[in-house]
Amino acid sequence: MDIEQYIKDIKIKFPKIIDAEVVNTKRLMIYIPKSSLLQIAEYLFKYLAYRYIIVTAMDSKEGYEIIYHFSDDSSGWIVNLNVMLDRDKPEIESLTPVVYGVEWIEREIMDLLGITFLNHPKPERFLFAEDWPEGKYPLRRDYVEEE
Amino acid sequence: MGFKEKCFKKSLWVFHMSAGSCNNCDIEILDCLTPKFDIERFGMKLVGSIRHADVLLVTGIVTRKLLPRIKEVYDQAPKPIVVIAIGACACTGGMFKDSYTFKGPLDTVIPVDAYVPGCPPKPEAMLAGVVKFLNKK
Amino acid sequence: MGKKTLVPLGPYHPLLEEPEFFKLYCDGEIVKEVIWETGYNHRGIEKLCQSKTFEQVFYVVERICGICSTSHPFAYANAVESIPGVEIPERAKYIRSIVGELERVHSHLLWVGLAGHFLGYNTVFMWAWKYREPVLDMFEIITGNRNSYAMFTIGGVRRDISPEQAAQLLKVLDEVERKTTLLVGAVMDDPVIHARLKGVGILTAEDIHDFGAVGPTARASGVDIDVRRDDPYAAYDMIDWKVITANDGDVFAKAEVRLLEMYESISIIKQCLEALKKTEAGDIKVKVKEIPPGIGIGHAEAPRGEVFHFVKSDGGNSPVRHKIRAPSFTCIPTFRRSCVGGTISDAAIATAAVDPCYCCTERMSHVYDYTTGKHIMSAAELIKLSQEKTKNLKAKLKV
Ligand code: SF4
């Protein structure tokens, strides 16, 4: 895969892309605004037939960061879509209508980080016990262990 | 000899309950059944329901979601029952003791009779644990 | 439309090592929907890893799942080492591959045994687990423990393999190879197994793509993916081996892929052992002083499929974020397609076919649901159902 060309092409195809960089050997990170997530993910998953791997969410300095990992198995490259969410209003469109397998991990992120996925088919608690207190998200930076 | 040891002189029926474990302990328990260790020659048998069991083997840490379930299972068990904590996780919490879902070592939840430490304990160690318990004076 | 009945599958299969809890909604004999309950085993490992140093994380991820206790460290090593761009010594690469493949052999044997049990072939169960023992003994000799090997470290491996150990390993491999042939014969040529497994729990290539399923589950549906070949790590690009695939997507194809993969694994280990002779003994580790800020993404092919680790470092002692994706996380949801439309008696084997690993999925561990006092019996009954079906078939086929 000619990565320079690839970056150029995808930037032309989706002008909304904020930036794209190679973060490590064979690992490409594409920074996108949350409004164009569905469109770009659909292109990768349906048109280029990349394999969906998983979604990582984390609480970083600038806000909540969500990374969608896709794998191009023919070349071994992993293409990542990076979306930054506002700390005050952590909301994003659910990817489930495009990538069926995302359903579980989105529910997990809901539990662990308290991010809302709009239009999720089943926005229910996934991992936590019934008696887990509302509004406690262990992966947030301000999480404190209760006594 | 205590009351419990007296009750369990014959074939032991074992029920295995896996709490938040990593699978290794459970596989090693299953391994005890297979030809190399073959605990069935001592009349020990893994049973499918706690209601038939003499011994309750518990592996793994007590997670928050499992806590009420572990208590329930213990309540369902015919008494007296011998509870054996298998593996570092069940004995102390092992390396998961700092986790946010960890709810204390097993003996803070239900009474435990014997501990088999190790991560995972070898099948030999498990057998030795049971034998030691039964020979307790 | 007929009435729907709820059949709880699990949470406890009397002989499966983990409790699991599926709710099957059935209409008569036919399964209409599958719902999976989870979280019993959530141990919070991702968060735990963030409080450990990079070195210590190895021993935590090893305990995500006992069966894959090399695969997780493998993927983690790939991720972490890619941040400073460490090139590990050749000998360490071979040793890593040896341990990884040995694990695949033991894991597949374990699966064959359990699948046999589900079908009512307890002899296969006992056999397979018996042949697994020498492999575990070998692990004890090489790594010091039967499971949880603690072999990997940043920049290489922690123990060398001596020529004596290599010779012993070769002997065990020959033995296992012979026994595998025996098992393959027992499975492939048995008309009852054919009747039970062919056409059951079919997954198409589209299903696989939709769910992102990996490993033997995907390869049995003709999806030719294998991280070892697609994005080579350790020694996999230095030796000769091939990816096994099948096209039918049913349970039989999955069994076939797993069985044949064992031969490949054995041959990989043999080649690695041969190559070990050409490298210098003791050269198994490079020193890595620190992990600079950056992002490391590593994956490795576990017996059940691709294990994926994402590590973010800020230059400190421990990862600031460590995301783990085990293969079962994307394989388990496929039950929704593989069980639906089949009969209940096939549900047990169709779910067992992907070799689900709940510990991994929740990165934690076990299902026990009490509301299920009576459900426990249903699980046993379900296996019985499955075993009875085999019996009836046997009677029909007169074997
Ligand atoms: S004691 Fe060790 S082997 Fe056993 S469940 Fe805990 S981590 Fe796994």
XYZ file of C-alpha atoms and ligand atoms in Angstrom:
691
model
C 0.000 0.000 0.000
C 1.405 3.355 -1.050
C 0.593 5.315 2.047
C 1.387 8.821 0.755
C -0.963 8.311 -2.137
C -3.560 6.736 0.092
C -3.592 9.710 2.456
C -3.827 12.117 -0.450
C -6.712 10.205 -2.005
C -8.749 9.878 1.119
C -8.269 13.543 1.936
C -9.609 14.489 -1.478
C -12.501 12.106 -1.142
C -13.445 13.387 2.294
C -12.376 17.022 2.572
C -13.676 17.145 6.135
C -10.774 15.011 7.354
C -8.795 17.074 9.839
C -5.510 15.265 9.514
C -3.991 11.890 8.755
C -0.657 10.609 9.966
C 1.282 7.392 10.236
C 1.623 6.796 13.975
C 3.682 3.649 13.844
C 4.813 0.992 11.426
C 1.794 0.110 9.320
C -0.572 2.077 11.542
C -2.488 5.015 10.094
C -4.460 7.442 12.238
C -7.095 9.604 10.561
C -8.503 12.458 12.610
C -12.084 13.256 11.660
C -14.911 15.420 12.994
C -17.732 13.452 14.526
C -20.216 14.565 11.882
C -18.481 12.633 9.122
C -17.908 9.419 11.076
C -20.711 7.372 9.540
C -19.772 8.369 6.021
C -16.077 7.563 6.310
C -16.638 4.386 8.322
C -19.078 3.188 5.691
C -16.512 3.827 2.988
C -13.854 1.837 4.840
C -16.092 -0.984 5.972
C -18.436 -1.445 3.030
C -16.582 -0.120 0.028
C -12.999 -1.057 0.868
C -14.219 -4.111 2.840
C -11.900 -3.506 5.761
C -12.401 -5.716 8.769
C -13.809 -4.035 11.836
C -11.606 -4.734 14.834
C -12.798 -2.790 17.846
C -13.435 0.667 19.237
C -11.209 2.234 21.872
C -12.437 5.091 23.985
C -10.347 7.073 26.384
C -10.386 10.107 28.548
C -7.513 12.195 27.252
C -6.462 15.719 28.056
C -8.482 17.416 25.328
C -11.689 15.472 25.848
C -13.045 12.029 25.212
C -11.263 10.369 22.376
C -12.841 7.528 20.436
C -10.782 5.478 18.033
C -12.364 3.105 15.542
C -9.923 0.448 14.412
C -10.222 -1.153 10.989
C -7.858 -3.633 9.446
C -6.905 -4.004 5.821
C -5.993 -7.664 5.862
C -4.568 -7.713 2.364
C -1.765 -5.322 3.310
C -1.599 -5.638 7.094
C -2.270 -1.944 7.667
C -4.519 -0.884 10.520
C -6.517 2.230 9.717
C -7.840 4.127 12.703
C -10.512 6.813 12.767
C -10.011 9.207 15.630
C -12.911 11.329 16.868
C -12.601 13.850 19.670
C -15.680 14.532 21.775
C -16.460 17.465 23.970
C -16.067 16.821 27.658
C -19.299 18.637 28.451
C -21.465 16.788 26.011
C -20.003 13.355 25.215
C -22.326 12.279 22.449
C -21.787 10.592 19.136
C -23.847 8.865 16.506
C -23.910 5.081 16.936
C -22.063 3.138 14.258
C -24.244 0.050 14.658
C -26.380 0.709 11.542
C -23.220 0.533 9.425
C -21.097 -2.023 11.278
C -23.339 -4.529 12.947
C -20.667 -5.838 15.301
C -20.133 -2.502 17.016
C -23.200 -2.873 19.176
C -21.514 -4.545 22.138
C -18.477 -2.382 22.376
C -20.586 0.757 22.262
C -22.557 -0.527 25.205
C -19.315 -1.299 27.000
C -18.046 2.230 26.408
C -21.339 3.559 27.701
C -20.726 1.650 30.924
C -17.071 2.457 31.354
C -16.895 6.063 30.169
C -20.436 7.318 30.094
C -20.489 8.328 26.456
C -23.907 8.475 24.822
C -24.383 6.759 21.485
C -27.296 8.283 19.666
C -29.680 5.902 17.884
C -28.140 2.829 19.481
C -30.586 -0.071 19.091
C -30.205 -1.296 22.656
C -28.633 1.274 24.964
C -28.644 -0.889 28.062
C -26.135 -1.692 30.746
C -23.646 -4.278 29.496
C -21.023 -5.202 32.037
C -21.955 -3.760 35.342
C -23.926 -5.245 38.178
C -27.470 -4.104 38.772
C -26.393 -2.220 41.857
C -23.601 -0.264 40.175
C -24.221 3.418 41.008
C -25.421 5.665 38.181
C -22.964 8.211 36.952
C -19.820 6.357 38.071
C -17.484 5.668 35.187
C -14.277 3.840 36.117
C -12.277 4.869 33.075
C -12.794 8.585 33.570
C -9.965 10.543 35.061
C -12.045 11.894 37.902
C -13.250 8.466 39.000
C -12.776 7.800 42.675
C -13.224 4.437 44.275
C -16.252 4.466 46.556
C -15.935 3.115 50.052
C -11.685 -34.902 63.991
C -14.243 -32.207 63.305
C -17.838 -32.744 62.399
C -17.353 -31.975 58.742
C -14.473 -34.346 58.236
C -16.549 -37.045 59.852
C -19.392 -36.454 57.410
C -17.208 -36.819 54.398
C -15.483 -40.126 54.705
C -16.960 -41.587 51.524
C -17.059 -40.548 47.894
C -17.106 -36.799 47.494
C -19.300 -35.146 44.932
C -17.848 -31.922 43.784
C -19.513 -28.855 42.359
C -17.288 -26.354 40.665
C -18.260 -22.738 40.629
C -16.221 -20.303 38.759
C -16.460 -16.758 39.989
C -14.417 -14.082 38.232
C -11.582 -16.390 37.250
C -9.224 -16.526 34.333
C -10.090 -20.035 33.271
C -6.809 -21.640 34.186
C -7.945 -22.808 37.565
C -11.123 -24.178 36.020
C -9.278 -26.060 33.365
C -6.942 -27.541 35.901
C -9.947 -28.728 37.890
C -11.349 -30.325 34.776
C -7.942 -31.800 34.171
C -8.218 -33.690 37.446
C -11.017 -35.693 35.823
C -9.122 -36.768 32.770
C -7.034 -39.910 32.453
C -3.762 -38.607 33.811
C -5.090 -37.639 37.235
C -8.441 -39.377 37.151
C -9.977 -38.412 40.467
C -12.969 -40.533 39.663
C -11.029 -43.529 40.882
C -11.428 -42.077 44.390
C -15.150 -41.845 43.875
C -14.960 -38.102 43.386
C -17.252 -36.797 40.753
C -18.078 -33.452 39.253
C -21.823 -32.887 39.482
C -24.031 -30.511 37.550
C -25.961 -29.031 40.431
C -24.977 -27.642 43.784
C -27.918 -29.481 45.311
C -26.121 -32.783 44.857
C -22.729 -31.681 46.060
C -20.592 -32.312 49.127
C -17.805 -30.024 48.106
C -17.966 -26.583 46.546
C -14.869 -25.519 44.678
C -14.674 -21.810 43.999
C -12.180 -20.237 41.617
C -11.562 -16.614 40.775
C -12.220 -13.310 42.454
C -15.593 -12.331 43.814
C -16.808 -9.685 41.401
C -19.501 -7.212 42.172
C -22.015 -8.779 39.830
C -21.347 -12.244 41.205
C -21.455 -11.442 44.887
C -25.191 -12.051 45.385
C -25.022 -15.130 43.153
C -22.243 -16.719 45.144
C -24.218 -16.243 48.330
C -27.278 -17.766 46.699
C -25.391 -20.797 45.538
C -23.968 -21.280 48.993
C -27.448 -21.036 50.504
C -28.738 -23.649 48.103
C -26.057 -26.125 49.023
C -27.005 -29.004 51.313
C -25.224 -28.535 54.626
C -22.701 -29.469 55.797
C -20.691 -28.516 52.775
C -16.962 -28.157 52.377
C -15.912 -24.989 50.594
C -12.490 -24.961 48.997
C -10.991 -21.800 47.561
C -8.885 -22.714 44.548
C -6.155 -20.411 43.332
C -4.644 -17.158 44.457
C -7.684 -15.253 43.204
C -10.151 -16.983 45.464
C -7.782 -17.090 48.433
C -6.732 -13.447 48.467
C -7.679 -11.668 45.275
C -4.251 -12.156 43.803
C -3.299 -9.561 41.283
C -6.877 -8.360 40.909
C -7.127 -7.031 44.421
C -7.023 -3.407 43.254
C -9.748 -3.799 40.692
C -12.904 -1.742 40.964
C -15.098 -4.802 40.721
C -13.260 -6.768 43.407
C -15.464 -7.434 46.403
C -13.122 -9.086 48.855
C -11.521 -12.520 49.079
C -13.899 -15.461 49.129
C -13.741 -15.975 52.888
C -15.262 -12.577 53.519
C -18.319 -13.723 51.599
C -18.879 -17.355 52.581
C -17.102 -19.599 55.113
C -14.124 -21.360 53.556
C -12.695 -24.654 54.846
C -9.553 -25.063 52.823
C -7.332 -22.959 50.608
C -5.311 -24.178 47.673
C -3.003 -21.346 46.629
C -1.177 -21.176 43.333
C -1.796 -19.462 40.059
C -3.046 -21.857 38.918
C -2.471 -24.643 41.455
C -1.415 -27.852 39.779
C -3.912 -30.710 39.793
C -1.612 -32.503 42.212
C -1.856 -29.570 44.576
C -5.630 -29.651 44.432
C -5.692 -33.352 45.228
C -3.236 -32.796 48.040
C -5.424 -30.029 49.405
C -8.480 -32.260 49.566
C -6.523 -35.101 51.124
C -5.001 -32.808 53.729
C -8.390 -31.504 54.627
C -9.839 -34.973 55.051
C -6.939 -36.150 57.183
C -7.180 -33.162 59.464
C -7.140 -34.270 63.049
C -46.978 -17.120 14.843
C -46.528 -19.694 17.558
C -45.747 -19.051 21.160
C -42.164 -18.268 22.038
C -40.560 -20.232 24.839
C -37.468 -19.146 26.705
C -34.786 -21.795 27.067
C -31.867 -20.690 29.178
C -28.633 -22.211 27.928
C -26.355 -22.117 30.884
C -25.219 -20.438 33.004
C -23.535 -23.629 33.839
C -22.619 -26.460 31.543
C -21.644 -29.289 33.816
C -18.399 -29.871 32.035
C -17.607 -26.637 30.314
C -15.002 -24.767 32.213
C -16.877 -21.516 32.325
C -20.407 -20.631 33.145
C -22.157 -18.717 30.448
C -25.686 -17.574 30.080
C -27.573 -17.557 26.824
C -31.256 -17.080 26.582
C -32.678 -18.888 23.615
C -36.127 -17.884 22.517
C -37.712 -20.826 20.798
C -40.782 -21.523 18.796
C -41.329 -25.222 19.136
C -37.978 -26.805 18.363
C -36.667 -23.893 16.377
C -34.485 -21.208 17.882
C -35.771 -17.713 17.104
C -33.453 -15.456 18.999
C -30.363 -15.606 21.168
C -29.558 -13.132 23.897
C -26.341 -13.196 25.785
C -25.937 -11.990 29.340
C -22.560 -10.897 30.426
C -20.510 -8.988 32.925
C -20.245 -11.676 35.568
C -16.627 -11.956 34.897
C -15.757 -8.309 34.551
C -12.535 -7.903 36.445
C -11.645 -4.446 35.220
C -8.335 -5.489 33.714
C -7.976 -2.523 31.367
C -8.060 -0.143 34.276
C -5.805 -2.394 36.329
C -3.177 -2.311 33.598
C -3.018 1.442 33.794
C -1.787 1.201 37.366
C 0.985 -1.298 36.564
C 4.336 -0.688 34.952
C 4.904 -1.738 31.357
C 6.790 -4.817 32.568
C 4.137 -5.859 35.041
C 1.327 -5.595 32.523
C 2.587 -8.814 30.904
C 1.586 -10.838 33.919
C -1.779 -9.180 34.191
C -2.741 -9.709 30.559
C -1.570 -13.288 30.846
C -4.349 -13.790 33.353
C -7.077 -12.439 31.145
C -7.565 -15.939 29.938
C -5.825 -19.056 31.026
C -5.960 -20.777 27.668
C -4.583 -17.852 25.703
C -1.921 -17.012 28.216
C 0.627 -16.509 25.459
C -1.554 -14.713 22.961
C -2.312 -11.705 25.093
C 1.313 -11.098 26.088
C 2.187 -11.662 22.432
C -0.100 -8.919 21.187
C 0.876 -6.672 24.051
C 4.558 -7.182 23.274
C 3.913 -6.328 19.626
C 2.122 -3.171 20.691
C 4.582 -1.964 23.295
C 7.714 -2.807 21.365
C 6.436 -0.916 18.353
C 6.449 2.350 20.306
C 10.241 2.633 20.670
C 10.638 0.384 17.603
C 12.588 -2.375 19.290
C 13.915 -5.185 17.142
C 14.153 -8.304 19.301
C 16.911 -10.893 18.810
C 16.237 -13.622 16.294
C 16.445 -16.339 18.889
C 13.786 -14.647 20.966
C 11.547 -14.500 17.900
C 11.799 -18.232 17.407
C 11.171 -18.946 21.060
C 8.112 -16.719 21.020
C 6.725 -18.561 18.045
C 7.410 -21.930 19.642
C 5.498 -21.037 22.770
C 2.693 -19.497 20.746
C 2.247 -22.544 18.548
C 2.518 -24.966 21.428
C -0.350 -23.071 22.963
C -2.377 -23.441 19.794
C -1.874 -27.202 19.899
C -3.027 -27.491 23.476
C -5.956 -25.167 22.951
C -7.242 -26.983 19.887
C -6.931 -30.331 21.638
C -8.948 -28.900 24.474
C -11.616 -27.762 22.058
C -11.819 -31.091 20.293
C -12.353 -32.716 23.659
C -15.112 -30.377 24.699
C -16.846 -30.595 21.333
C -16.735 -34.366 21.648
C -18.358 -34.122 25.008
C -21.149 -31.969 23.669
C -21.933 -34.576 21.085
C -21.939 -37.388 23.572
C -18.538 -38.726 22.588
C -16.975 -38.757 25.991
C -14.231 -41.024 24.752
C -13.034 -38.269 22.462
C -13.098 -35.902 25.405
C -10.942 -38.170 27.546
C -8.597 -38.967 24.676
C -8.052 -35.406 23.607
C -7.364 -34.240 27.119
C -5.033 -37.142 27.692
C -2.973 -36.213 24.648
C -2.960 -32.650 25.859
C -1.085 -33.623 29.004
C 2.320 -34.174 27.375
C 2.007 -30.708 25.834
C 1.367 -29.199 29.249
C 4.295 -31.139 30.684
C 6.424 -29.689 27.927
C 5.281 -26.221 28.919
C 6.317 -26.972 32.456
C 9.738 -28.012 31.278
C 10.266 -25.000 29.039
C 8.588 -22.252 31.008
C 8.239 -23.569 34.521
C 4.471 -23.628 34.637
C 1.697 -25.641 33.036
C -0.313 -22.514 32.317
C 0.451 -18.802 32.657
C 3.934 -19.107 31.309
C 5.470 -15.726 32.116
C 7.760 -16.209 29.142
C 7.604 -12.800 27.505
C 9.160 -9.543 28.482
C 9.792 -6.259 26.729
C 12.614 -6.839 24.282
C 12.580 -10.615 24.189
C 11.838 -13.651 26.282
C 12.820 -14.555 29.816
C 14.014 -18.116 29.398
C 16.086 -19.846 26.803
C 15.352 -23.265 25.354
C 18.278 -25.618 25.831
C 19.217 -28.304 23.274
C 18.066 -31.017 25.706
C 14.687 -29.390 26.051
C 14.468 -29.039 22.300
C 15.144 -32.745 21.863
C 12.464 -33.594 24.388
C 10.022 -31.260 22.719
C 10.645 -32.916 19.362
C 9.794 -36.280 20.831
C 6.564 -34.978 22.340
C 5.635 -33.358 19.044
C 6.038 -36.610 17.151
C 3.782 -38.263 19.672
C 1.178 -35.501 19.445
C 1.279 -35.625 15.678
C 0.506 -39.307 15.703
C -2.327 -38.788 18.133
C -3.696 -35.943 16.049
C -3.859 -38.240 13.071
C -5.839 -40.626 15.226
C -8.254 -37.883 16.224
C -8.565 -36.606 12.690
C -9.451 -40.113 11.578
C -11.990 -40.476 14.368
C -13.672 -37.194 13.486
C -13.430 -37.010 9.710
C -14.549 -40.525 8.891
C -17.331 -40.949 11.387
C -20.721 -40.941 9.633
C -22.497 -39.889 12.819
C -20.270 -36.862 13.276
C -20.874 -35.960 9.653
C -24.600 -36.179 10.185
C -24.433 -34.124 13.366
C -22.105 -31.369 12.243
C -22.556 -30.865 8.517
C -24.888 -28.029 7.719
C -25.227 -27.016 11.359
C -24.608 -23.473 12.579
C -23.651 -22.105 9.182
C -21.969 -18.714 8.987
C -21.492 -17.090 5.612
C -18.608 -14.843 4.666
C -20.960 -11.840 4.962
C -21.853 -12.775 8.513
C -18.186 -12.926 9.332
C -17.591 -9.491 7.843
C -20.604 -7.990 9.624
C -19.497 -9.126 13.034
C -15.788 -8.826 12.430
C -15.329 -12.446 13.464
C -11.789 -13.826 13.293
C -9.696 -16.940 13.605
C -10.899 -20.450 12.806
C -14.484 -19.188 12.880
C -13.733 -16.907 9.940
C -11.394 -19.287 8.155
C -14.021 -22.032 8.205
C -16.289 -19.730 6.198
C -13.717 -19.217 3.514
C -12.459 -15.879 4.830
C -8.747 -16.179 4.380
C -7.332 -14.074 7.217
C -4.542 -14.839 9.620
C -2.543 -12.168 11.380
C 0.525 -14.372 11.381
C 0.637 -14.057 7.608
C -1.080 -10.719 6.961
C 0.977 -8.668 9.381
C 3.837 -10.972 10.325
C 5.387 -10.786 13.757
C 7.893 -12.929 15.658
C 9.274 -15.639 13.387
C 6.253 -16.268 11.218
C 7.700 -14.668 8.111
C 10.930 -16.626 8.406
C 9.417 -20.060 8.099
C 7.225 -22.038 5.809
C 3.631 -22.646 6.685
C 0.200 -22.181 5.266
C -3.156 -20.875 6.388
C -5.874 -23.502 6.600
C -9.297 -22.559 5.319
C -12.551 -24.344 4.600
C -15.594 -23.177 2.716
C -18.724 -24.596 4.272
C -18.916 -22.383 7.344
C -20.623 -25.077 9.396
C -19.454 -26.693 12.605
C -17.765 -29.476 10.723
C -15.659 -27.003 8.780
C -14.583 -25.338 12.010
C -13.542 -28.663 13.468
C -11.663 -29.447 10.266
C -9.802 -26.138 10.324
C -8.763 -26.604 13.922
C -7.599 -30.165 13.466
C -5.564 -29.407 10.380
C -4.105 -26.309 11.994
C -2.517 -28.500 14.621
C -0.354 -30.106 11.932
C 0.749 -26.665 10.779
C 1.586 -25.656 14.328
C 3.604 -28.775 14.867
C 5.536 -28.159 11.680
C 6.149 -24.515 12.636
C 7.574 -25.558 15.998
C 9.826 -28.117 14.340
C 11.197 -25.536 11.924
C 11.737 -23.077 14.755
C 13.611 -25.664 16.776
C 15.789 -26.331 13.765
C 16.456 -22.612 13.370
C 17.307 -22.255 17.041
C 20.430 -24.307 16.433
C 21.737 -21.615 14.118
C 21.376 -18.793 16.611
C 23.551 -18.144 19.567
C 22.319 -19.559 22.873
C 21.535 -16.978 25.498
C 20.901 -14.125 23.078
C 17.273 -13.764 24.027
C 16.756 -10.221 25.142
C 17.613 -6.637 24.315
C 17.479 -3.985 26.949
C 14.722 -1.427 26.564
C 15.300 1.557 28.786
C 12.049 3.408 28.461
C 8.883 3.577 26.462
C 8.634 7.015 24.812
C 5.301 8.779 24.357
C 3.337 7.326 21.487
C 0.765 4.870 20.328
C 1.350 1.165 19.915
C -1.108 -1.097 18.184
C -0.328 -4.766 18.183
C -2.181 -7.878 17.248
C -1.434 -11.563 17.317
C -3.203 -14.693 16.170
C -4.485 -16.582 19.201
C -5.938 -20.077 18.874
C -9.382 -18.457 18.667
C -8.442 -15.602 16.373
C -6.904 -12.201 16.439
C -6.045 -10.653 19.799
C -5.759 -6.896 19.597
C -3.991 -4.560 22.003
C -3.878 -0.791 21.895
C -1.367 0.882 24.178
C -0.931 4.592 24.667
C 2.122 5.820 26.484
C 2.873 9.316 27.728
C 6.495 8.552 28.449
C 5.825 7.509 32.013
C 6.099 4.126 33.658
C 2.715 2.749 32.843
C 0.299 2.899 29.935
C -2.243 5.716 30.052
C -4.697 3.628 28.107
C -4.622 -0.048 27.382
C -7.438 -1.439 25.271
C -7.743 -5.166 24.815
C -9.906 -6.949 22.288
C -10.077 -10.696 22.546
C -11.291 -12.771 19.600
C -14.372 -14.004 21.409
C -15.670 -10.474 21.669
C -16.481 -10.419 17.989
C -17.048 -14.149 17.571
C -19.646 -14.689 20.258
C -22.286 -12.393 18.717
C -22.264 -14.633 15.638
C -24.473 -16.999 17.628
C -27.269 -14.742 16.626
C -26.870 -15.965 13.104
C -25.533 -19.476 13.644
C -28.136 -20.688 16.154
C -31.182 -18.918 14.816
C -33.256 -21.149 12.601
C -31.638 -24.336 13.877
C -33.078 -26.749 16.410
C -32.363 -26.499 20.117
C -30.467 -29.739 20.158
C -27.952 -28.172 17.791
C -27.577 -24.982 19.803
C -25.030 -26.376 22.227
C -22.609 -27.466 19.531
C -23.196 -24.413 17.378
C -22.214 -22.156 20.248
C -19.303 -24.332 21.222
C -18.077 -24.223 17.639
C -16.494 -20.799 17.901
C -14.685 -21.942 21.046
C -16.040 -19.051 23.035
C -13.966 -17.682 25.828
C -15.902 -15.584 28.253
C -12.959 -14.601 30.369
C -11.475 -12.829 27.433
C -14.644 -11.198 26.348
C -15.232 -9.482 29.602
C -11.554 -9.256 30.270
C -12.480 -10.639 33.580
C -14.297 -14.028 34.049
C -17.622 -16.239 34.996
C -21.316 -16.435 34.729
C -23.315 -17.616 37.569
C -26.846 -16.574 37.743
C -28.869 -17.672 40.577
C -32.282 -16.875 39.267
C -31.366 -19.979 37.426
C -31.558 -22.538 40.164
C -33.684 -24.553 37.813
C -31.867 -23.388 34.734
C -28.807 -25.314 35.767
C -30.728 -28.436 35.055
C -31.832 -27.144 31.696
C -28.239 -26.719 30.664
C -27.527 -30.299 31.557
C -30.662 -31.280 29.730
C -29.559 -29.369 26.703
C -26.346 -31.310 26.468
C -28.354 -34.436 27.048
C -30.619 -33.432 24.202
C -27.600 -33.027 22.018
C -26.178 -36.345 23.123
C -29.468 -38.085 22.580
C -29.689 -36.786 19.077
C -26.346 -38.371 18.377
C -27.556 -41.616 19.876
C -30.676 -41.651 17.731
C -28.618 -40.913 14.682
C -26.286 -43.739 15.537
C -29.202 -46.105 15.818
C -30.494 -44.907 12.477
C -27.168 -45.267 10.763
C -26.585 -48.602 12.503
C -23.078 -47.883 13.692
S -5.531 -17.925 40.634
Fe -4.415 -17.464 38.759
S -4.961 -19.124 37.402
Fe -6.486 -19.105 39.011
S -8.163 -17.869 38.289
Fe -6.782 -16.519 39.416
S -5.396 -15.669 37.897
Fe -6.376 -17.446 36.985
